[in-house]
Amino acid sequence: MAATPPSRRVAFYVGGFEAVGGIEAFLFDLLTNLPASGVERSILVWANDLPEFRIIEQSGIEILRTPLRAGCRFGLPDALLFARYGGRLKKADRIVFAKIPPERIFSHIVSEARARLPEPAETIFVTPYRPREMWPDGIPTYIRHGLDRILVQSKDFVGDLREAGFEGAIDVVPYIPPTATAAPVERPRDGPFRLGFLGRFVAQKNLFYLLDIVEALQGSGVELHMFGGGDDDEALRAQAGERGLPVTFHGVMPRERVAEAIDSCDAFINPSISEGQCLVALEVLSRGRAFIASAVGAIPEILGKGRLGEIVPLSDAVGAAQVVRGFVDAWRAGDWRAADIASAYANAYSRQQIISAYEKLL
């Protein structure tokens, strides 16, 4: 008996895929949680052969991968990926971009999608950052005209896209939240306060400013614990040592140890200059830890859904330290209970409803 054909074919054009990264974590959660339900899904990536791919494949997703990572400035990894697997996109009913490839490749994909018969393929983009932070000078014309639909994680992002002249469909769908812990860990409150950072060590995360905040907190009994890695790793370690700051670097956390890292701290901080919904915030809140962050991306909306954290300024380390110090004083007095934070988070984000929304769209 012939196999039943899929109800639709969806191809995810991902481009570069790193072991540490917010959009990669989103894709992993998305692809391993979407019900198969007759949908044929594949992803096109250039990357090392990562353990995450084995888990994604177990969910029935086909990985189309090339290993070339050199020559990013010239678009060589994307060119090789498209040369090898671009033909597969012609069969897709929907093409989902997690990252926009170089203009020449993107325009070629869009042209073939529009010419597809009997119906054009729908081109969709999932924003990794707030649109006005991604494109401060406006959405490039080839992107604005090449996308049929954009998925954003906050209603605030819709206005950014309309002001920039995007006329296609826009859907507000939060990233898939992690499963809330049933019994959040309450840490003892009589020792040093462990302030955590979890994520990539890159310029966007503003981590040298974070060191300035920690320096302004000297004498408050606050330790900074850094989980992650990236371009600024060596320079951050050197500067923290030279300045005698109470900072511990734990390296990159494997996915299976992220919960353990979160539970080991009392709150988390992220002074980033640009974000989308910030998956780290959702992971932290799901385990009952408050999130202290700059007012970028969807962070104000997230923290506005309950008593979940505090906002710090982006260009005033002393002022940011005062916010953290006030938080620590309240925490030591018994406030900011982990169970209350996790409960408020779980009430704000319905995991199953969000998964169902993605299932309909993708």
CSV table of C-alpha atoms in Angstrom, one decimal:
chain,number,residue,atom,x,y,z
A,1,MET,CA,0.0,0.0,0.0
A,2,ALA,CA,1.4,3.4,-0.9
A,3,ALA,CA,2.3,5.7,1.9
A,4,THR,CA,-0.1,8.6,2.7
A,5,PRO,CA,1.4,11.8,1.3
A,6,PRO,CA,2.0,14.6,3.9
A,7,SER,CA,-0.7,17.2,4.3
A,8,ARG,CA,2.0,19.9,3.8
A,9,ARG,CA,5.8,20.2,3.5
A,10,VAL,CA,7.6,22.8,5.7
A,11,ALA,CA,11.2,23.7,5.2
A,12,PHE,CA,13.1,25.8,7.8
A,13,TYR,CA,16.0,27.8,6.4
A,14,VAL,CA,18.2,28.2,9.4
A,15,GLY,CA,21.7,29.0,8.1
A,16,GLY,CA,24.3,29.0,10.9
A,17,PHE,CA,23.4,26.9,13.9
A,18,GLU,CA,25.4,27.3,17.1
A,19,ALA,CA,25.4,25.2,20.2
A,20,VAL,CA,24.7,28.3,22.3
A,21,GLY,CA,22.1,30.8,21.0
A,22,GLY,CA,18.5,32.0,21.6
A,23,ILE,CA,17.1,31.3,18.1
A,24,GLU,CA,18.7,27.9,18.1
A,25,ALA,CA,17.2,27.1,21.5
A,26,PHE,CA,13.8,28.3,20.1
A,27,LEU,CA,14.1,26.0,17.0
A,28,PHE,CA,15.1,23.0,19.2
A,29,ASP,CA,12.0,23.5,21.4
A,30,LEU,CA,9.8,24.2,18.4
A,31,LEU,CA,10.8,21.2,16.3
A,32,THR,CA,10.8,18.7,19.2
A,33,ASN,CA,7.4,19.8,20.4
A,34,LEU,CA,5.4,20.2,17.2
A,35,PRO,CA,3.1,17.1,16.6
A,36,ALA,CA,4.0,15.3,13.3
A,37,SER,CA,0.3,15.0,12.2
A,38,GLY,CA,1.2,14.3,8.6
A,39,VAL,CA,3.5,17.3,8.2
A,40,GLU,CA,6.9,16.7,6.5
A,41,ARG,CA,9.5,19.1,8.0
A,42,SER,CA,13.1,19.6,7.2
A,43,ILE,CA,15.8,22.2,8.3
A,44,LEU,CA,18.7,23.5,6.3
A,45,VAL,CA,21.7,24.4,8.4
A,46,TRP,CA,25.4,24.9,8.1
A,47,ALA,CA,27.0,23.8,11.4
A,48,ASN,CA,29.1,21.3,13.2
A,49,ASP,CA,27.4,17.9,13.8
A,50,LEU,CA,25.8,18.7,17.1
A,51,PRO,CA,24.1,16.4,19.6
A,52,GLU,CA,20.9,18.5,19.3
A,53,PHE,CA,20.5,17.3,15.7
A,54,ARG,CA,20.2,13.7,16.8
A,55,ILE,CA,17.3,14.7,19.1
A,56,ILE,CA,15.6,16.8,16.4
A,57,GLU,CA,15.9,13.9,14.0
A,58,GLN,CA,14.2,11.6,16.5
A,59,SER,CA,11.2,13.9,16.3
A,60,GLY,CA,10.9,13.1,12.6
A,61,ILE,CA,12.6,16.2,11.2
A,62,GLU,CA,15.1,15.8,8.3
A,63,ILE,CA,18.4,17.6,8.9
A,64,LEU,CA,20.0,19.0,5.7
A,65,ARG,CA,23.4,20.1,6.8
A,66,THR,CA,26.7,21.3,5.4
A,67,PRO,CA,29.8,21.6,7.6
A,68,LEU,CA,31.4,24.7,6.0
A,69,ARG,CA,31.6,27.6,8.5
A,70,ALA,CA,34.5,29.6,7.1
A,71,GLY,CA,33.9,32.6,4.9
A,72,CYS,CA,30.8,34.0,6.6
A,73,ARG,CA,31.7,37.6,5.5
A,74,PHE,CA,31.3,36.5,1.9
A,75,GLY,CA,28.3,34.3,2.5
A,76,LEU,CA,30.2,31.1,1.5
A,77,PRO,CA,28.5,28.8,4.1
A,78,ASP,CA,25.0,29.8,2.9
A,79,ALA,CA,26.1,29.5,-0.8
A,80,LEU,CA,27.2,26.0,-0.3
A,81,LEU,CA,24.1,25.1,1.7
A,82,PHE,CA,21.8,26.5,-1.0
A,83,ALA,CA,23.8,24.8,-3.8
A,84,ARG,CA,23.5,21.4,-2.1
A,85,TYR,CA,20.0,21.6,-0.8
A,86,GLY,CA,18.2,24.6,-2.3
A,87,GLY,CA,16.3,22.3,-4.7
A,88,ARG,CA,14.5,20.9,-1.7
A,89,LEU,CA,12.9,24.2,-1.1
A,90,LYS,CA,11.0,24.0,-4.4
A,91,LYS,CA,8.9,21.2,-2.8
A,92,ALA,CA,7.9,23.2,0.3
A,93,ASP,CA,4.5,24.6,0.9
A,94,ARG,CA,5.9,26.9,3.5
A,95,ILE,CA,9.5,28.2,3.9
A,96,VAL,CA,10.3,29.4,7.4
A,97,PHE,CA,13.4,31.6,7.8
A,98,ALA,CA,14.9,31.6,11.3
A,99,LYS,CA,17.7,33.7,9.9
A,100,ILE,CA,17.7,35.7,6.6
A,101,PRO,CA,20.4,34.4,4.2
A,102,PRO,CA,22.4,36.8,2.0
A,103,GLU,CA,20.3,38.9,-0.4
A,104,ARG,CA,21.2,37.0,-3.5
A,105,ILE,CA,20.2,33.6,-2.0
A,106,PHE,CA,17.1,35.0,-0.2
A,107,SER,CA,15.8,36.7,-3.4
A,108,HIS,CA,16.3,33.5,-5.4
A,109,ILE,CA,14.4,31.4,-2.8
A,110,VAL,CA,11.6,34.0,-2.8
A,111,SER,CA,11.4,34.0,-6.6
A,112,GLU,CA,11.1,30.2,-6.8
A,113,ALA,CA,8.5,30.2,-4.0
A,114,ARG,CA,6.3,32.8,-5.8
A,115,ALA,CA,6.6,30.8,-9.0
A,116,ARG,CA,5.7,27.4,-7.4
A,117,LEU,CA,2.6,25.6,-8.9
A,118,PRO,CA,-0.2,25.0,-8.4
A,119,GLU,CA,0.1,27.5,-5.5
A,120,PRO,CA,3.0,29.7,-4.3
A,121,ALA,CA,4.9,28.7,-1.2
A,122,GLU,CA,4.4,30.9,1.7
A,123,THR,CA,7.5,32.7,3.0
A,124,ILE,CA,7.6,33.2,6.8
A,125,PHE,CA,10.1,34.8,9.2
A,126,VAL,CA,10.4,34.3,12.9
A,127,THR,CA,11.9,37.4,14.5
A,128,PRO,CA,14.9,36.7,16.8
A,129,TYR,CA,15.0,40.3,18.1
A,130,ARG,CA,12.7,43.3,18.2
A,131,PRO,CA,12.3,44.6,14.7
A,132,ARG,CA,13.4,48.1,15.4
A,133,GLU,CA,16.4,46.8,17.2
A,134,MET,CA,17.2,44.4,14.3
A,135,TRP,CA,16.7,47.0,11.6
A,136,PRO,CA,17.2,50.5,13.2
A,137,ASP,CA,17.4,52.1,9.7
A,138,GLY,CA,14.3,50.2,8.4
A,139,ILE,CA,13.7,46.8,7.0
A,140,PRO,CA,15.7,46.2,3.8
A,141,THR,CA,13.4,46.4,0.8
A,142,TYR,CA,14.2,42.9,-0.4
A,143,ILE,CA,13.2,41.4,2.9
A,144,ARG,CA,10.1,43.6,3.3
A,145,HIS,CA,8.9,42.5,-0.1
A,146,GLY,CA,10.1,38.9,0.1
A,147,LEU,CA,8.1,37.8,3.2
A,148,ASP,CA,4.5,36.9,3.2
A,149,ARG,CA,4.2,36.5,7.0
A,150,ILE,CA,6.2,37.4,10.1
A,151,LEU,CA,5.8,35.8,13.5
A,152,VAL,CA,6.7,38.1,16.4
A,153,GLN,CA,6.7,37.4,20.1
A,154,SER,CA,5.2,40.6,21.4
A,155,LYS,CA,2.3,42.9,20.3
A,156,ASP,CA,4.8,45.8,20.6
A,157,PHE,CA,6.7,44.4,17.7
A,158,VAL,CA,3.7,44.7,15.3
A,159,GLY,CA,3.9,48.5,15.4
A,160,ASP,CA,7.6,48.3,14.5
A,161,LEU,CA,6.9,46.3,11.4
A,162,ARG,CA,3.9,48.4,10.2
A,163,GLU,CA,5.9,51.7,10.7
A,164,ALA,CA,8.7,50.1,8.6
A,165,GLY,CA,6.2,49.5,5.8
A,166,PHE,CA,5.7,45.7,6.0
A,167,GLU,CA,2.3,44.9,4.5
A,168,GLY,CA,2.1,41.1,5.0
A,169,ALA,CA,0.5,39.1,7.7
A,170,ILE,CA,1.8,39.4,11.3
A,171,ASP,CA,1.1,36.9,14.0
A,172,VAL,CA,2.0,37.3,17.7
A,173,VAL,CA,3.1,34.0,19.0
A,174,PRO,CA,5.5,33.8,22.0
A,175,TYR,CA,8.3,31.4,22.0
A,176,ILE,CA,7.4,28.0,23.5
A,177,PRO,CA,7.9,28.3,27.2
A,178,PRO,CA,9.8,25.6,29.1
A,179,THR,CA,7.8,23.3,31.4
A,180,ALA,CA,7.4,25.1,34.7
A,181,THR,CA,9.0,23.2,37.6
A,182,ALA,CA,6.5,21.7,40.0
A,183,ALA,CA,8.5,22.5,43.1
A,184,PRO,CA,10.9,25.4,42.6
A,185,VAL,CA,14.0,25.3,44.7
A,186,GLU,CA,14.1,27.9,47.5
A,187,ARG,CA,17.7,28.7,48.3
A,188,PRO,CA,18.9,29.7,51.8
A,189,ARG,CA,19.0,33.5,52.3
A,190,ASP,CA,21.8,33.9,54.8
A,191,GLY,CA,24.8,33.5,52.5
A,192,PRO,CA,26.3,35.4,49.6
A,193,PHE,CA,23.7,36.4,47.0
A,194,ARG,CA,24.4,34.5,43.7
A,195,LEU,CA,23.4,36.7,40.7
A,196,GLY,CA,23.6,34.7,37.5
A,197,PHE,CA,24.0,35.4,33.8
A,198,LEU,CA,23.1,32.7,31.2
A,199,GLY,CA,23.8,33.2,27.5
A,200,ARG,CA,26.3,34.1,24.9
A,201,PHE,CA,29.3,36.3,25.7
A,202,VAL,CA,28.9,38.7,22.8
A,203,ALA,CA,28.7,42.5,22.4
A,204,GLN,CA,24.9,42.5,22.2
A,205,LYS,CA,24.7,41.2,25.8
A,206,ASN,CA,26.6,44.2,27.1
A,207,LEU,CA,28.6,42.1,29.6
A,208,PHE,CA,31.4,44.6,30.2
A,209,TYR,CA,28.7,46.9,31.5
A,210,LEU,CA,27.6,44.1,33.7
A,211,LEU,CA,31.1,44.0,35.2
A,212,ASP,CA,30.7,47.7,35.9
A,213,ILE,CA,27.4,47.0,37.8
A,214,VAL,CA,29.1,44.2,39.8
A,215,GLU,CA,31.9,46.6,40.7
A,216,ALA,CA,29.3,49.2,41.9
A,217,LEU,CA,27.9,46.4,44.1
A,218,GLN,CA,31.1,45.7,45.9
A,219,GLY,CA,30.4,45.3,49.7
A,220,SER,CA,26.8,44.1,49.1
A,221,GLY,CA,27.6,40.4,49.3
A,222,VAL,CA,26.7,39.8,45.7
A,223,GLU,CA,28.6,37.3,43.5
A,224,LEU,CA,28.2,37.1,39.8
A,225,HIS,CA,28.1,33.6,38.2
A,226,MET,CA,28.5,33.5,34.4
A,227,PHE,CA,27.2,30.5,32.5
A,228,GLY,CA,28.0,30.6,28.8
A,229,GLY,CA,30.7,31.4,26.3
A,230,GLY,CA,31.5,33.3,23.2
A,231,ASP,CA,33.6,36.0,21.5
A,232,ASP,CA,34.1,38.0,24.7
A,233,ASP,CA,34.9,35.1,27.0
A,234,GLU,CA,38.7,35.7,27.3
A,235,ALA,CA,38.5,39.5,27.6
A,236,LEU,CA,35.7,39.2,30.3
A,237,ARG,CA,37.7,36.8,32.4
A,238,ALA,CA,40.8,39.0,32.1
A,239,GLN,CA,39.0,42.2,33.1
A,240,ALA,CA,37.1,40.6,36.0
A,241,GLY,CA,40.5,39.3,37.3
A,242,GLU,CA,42.2,42.6,36.9
A,243,ARG,CA,39.5,44.5,38.7
A,244,GLY,CA,39.2,41.9,41.5
A,245,LEU,CA,35.5,41.3,41.0
A,246,PRO,CA,33.6,38.4,42.6
A,247,VAL,CA,32.9,36.7,39.3
A,248,THR,CA,32.9,33.0,38.7
A,249,PHE,CA,32.9,31.6,35.1
A,250,HIS,CA,31.3,28.2,34.7
A,251,GLY,CA,31.6,27.8,30.9
A,252,VAL,CA,29.0,26.7,28.5
A,253,MET,CA,26.2,24.7,30.0
A,254,PRO,CA,25.0,21.7,28.1
A,255,ARG,CA,21.2,21.8,27.7
A,256,GLU,CA,20.6,19.1,30.2
A,257,ARG,CA,22.4,21.2,32.9
A,258,VAL,CA,20.7,24.5,32.3
A,259,ALA,CA,18.1,23.8,35.0
A,260,GLU,CA,20.8,23.0,37.5
A,261,ALA,CA,22.7,26.2,36.7
A,262,ILE,CA,19.5,28.3,37.2
A,263,ASP,CA,18.7,26.6,40.5
A,264,SER,CA,22.2,27.4,41.8
A,265,CYS,CA,21.6,31.1,41.7
A,266,ASP,CA,19.2,33.5,43.5
A,267,ALA,CA,18.3,35.7,40.5
A,268,PHE,CA,19.5,36.4,37.0
A,269,ILE,CA,20.5,39.5,35.2
A,270,ASN,CA,20.7,40.5,31.5
A,271,PRO,CA,21.7,44.0,30.6
A,272,SER,CA,21.4,43.3,26.8
A,273,ILE,CA,21.2,46.1,24.3
A,274,SER,CA,18.9,44.1,22.0
A,275,GLU,CA,16.6,41.1,22.5
A,276,GLY,CA,13.5,39.4,21.1
A,277,GLN,CA,11.5,37.6,23.7
A,278,CYS,CA,14.6,36.4,25.5
A,279,LEU,CA,14.3,32.7,26.0
A,280,VAL,CA,16.7,32.8,28.9
A,281,ALA,CA,14.1,34.9,30.7
A,282,LEU,CA,11.5,32.2,30.2
A,283,GLU,CA,13.8,29.5,31.4
A,284,VAL,CA,14.8,31.5,34.5
A,285,LEU,CA,11.2,32.4,35.4
A,286,SER,CA,10.0,28.8,34.9
A,287,ARG,CA,12.2,27.7,37.7
A,288,GLY,CA,11.2,30.5,40.1
A,289,ARG,CA,14.1,32.9,39.7
A,290,ALA,CA,13.5,36.6,39.2
A,291,PHE,CA,14.8,38.3,36.0
A,292,ILE,CA,16.6,41.6,36.3
A,293,ALA,CA,17.1,43.1,32.8
A,294,SER,CA,17.3,46.1,30.6
A,295,ALA,CA,14.1,47.3,28.9
A,296,VAL,CA,14.7,45.9,25.4
A,297,GLY,CA,12.8,43.5,23.2
A,298,ALA,CA,9.8,41.9,24.9
A,299,ILE,CA,11.3,42.0,28.3
A,300,PRO,CA,9.1,44.9,29.6
A,301,GLU,CA,6.0,42.9,28.4
A,302,ILE,CA,7.3,39.7,30.1
A,303,LEU,CA,8.0,41.4,33.4
A,304,GLY,CA,4.7,43.2,33.2
A,305,LYS,CA,2.7,39.9,33.4
A,306,GLY,CA,3.3,39.5,37.1
A,307,ARG,CA,5.8,40.2,39.8
A,308,LEU,CA,8.7,38.6,37.9
A,309,GLY,CA,11.7,40.9,38.1
A,310,GLU,CA,13.1,44.4,37.8
A,311,ILE,CA,14.2,46.8,35.0
A,312,VAL,CA,17.7,48.3,35.1
A,313,PRO,CA,19.0,51.3,33.1
A,314,LEU,CA,21.3,50.6,30.2
A,315,SER,CA,23.8,53.4,30.7
A,316,ASP,CA,24.1,54.0,34.4
A,317,ALA,CA,26.0,51.2,36.3
A,318,VAL,CA,25.5,52.9,39.6
A,319,GLY,CA,21.8,53.3,39.1
A,320,ALA,CA,21.5,49.7,38.0
A,321,ALA,CA,23.5,48.6,41.0
A,322,GLN,CA,21.0,50.4,43.2
A,323,VAL,CA,18.1,48.5,41.6
A,324,VAL,CA,19.9,45.2,42.2
A,325,ARG,CA,20.8,46.2,45.8
A,326,GLY,CA,17.2,47.0,46.6
A,327,PHE,CA,16.2,43.6,45.1
A,328,VAL,CA,18.7,41.8,47.2
A,329,ASP,CA,17.6,43.5,50.4
A,330,ALA,CA,14.0,42.5,49.7
A,331,TRP,CA,15.0,39.0,48.9
A,332,ARG,CA,17.0,38.6,52.1
A,333,ALA,CA,14.0,39.9,54.0
A,334,GLY,CA,12.0,36.9,52.6
A,335,ASP,CA,10.4,38.5,49.6
A,336,TRP,CA,10.6,37.1,46.0
A,337,ARG,CA,9.6,33.5,46.8
A,338,ALA,CA,10.5,31.1,44.0
A,339,ALA,CA,7.1,29.4,44.1
A,340,ASP,CA,5.3,32.7,43.6
A,341,ILE,CA,7.5,33.6,40.6
A,342,ALA,CA,7.1,30.2,38.9
A,343,SER,CA,3.3,30.3,39.5
A,344,ALA,CA,3.0,33.8,38.0
A,345,TYR,CA,5.1,32.8,35.0
A,346,ALA,CA,3.0,29.6,34.4
A,347,ASN,CA,-0.2,31.6,34.5
A,348,ALA,CA,1.1,34.1,32.0
A,349,TYR,CA,2.2,31.6,29.4
A,350,SER,CA,0.1,28.6,28.4
A,351,ARG,CA,2.5,26.1,26.9
A,352,GLN,CA,-0.1,24.0,25.1
A,353,GLN,CA,-1.9,27.0,23.6
A,354,ILE,CA,1.4,28.3,22.2
A,355,ILE,CA,2.4,25.0,20.7
A,356,SER,CA,-1.0,24.7,19.1
A,357,ALA,CA,-0.6,28.2,17.6
A,358,TYR,CA,2.7,27.2,16.0
A,359,GLU,CA,1.2,23.9,14.7
A,360,LYS,CA,-1.5,25.9,12.8
A,361,LEU,CA,1.0,28.3,11.3
A,362,LEU,CA,3.8,26.0,10.5
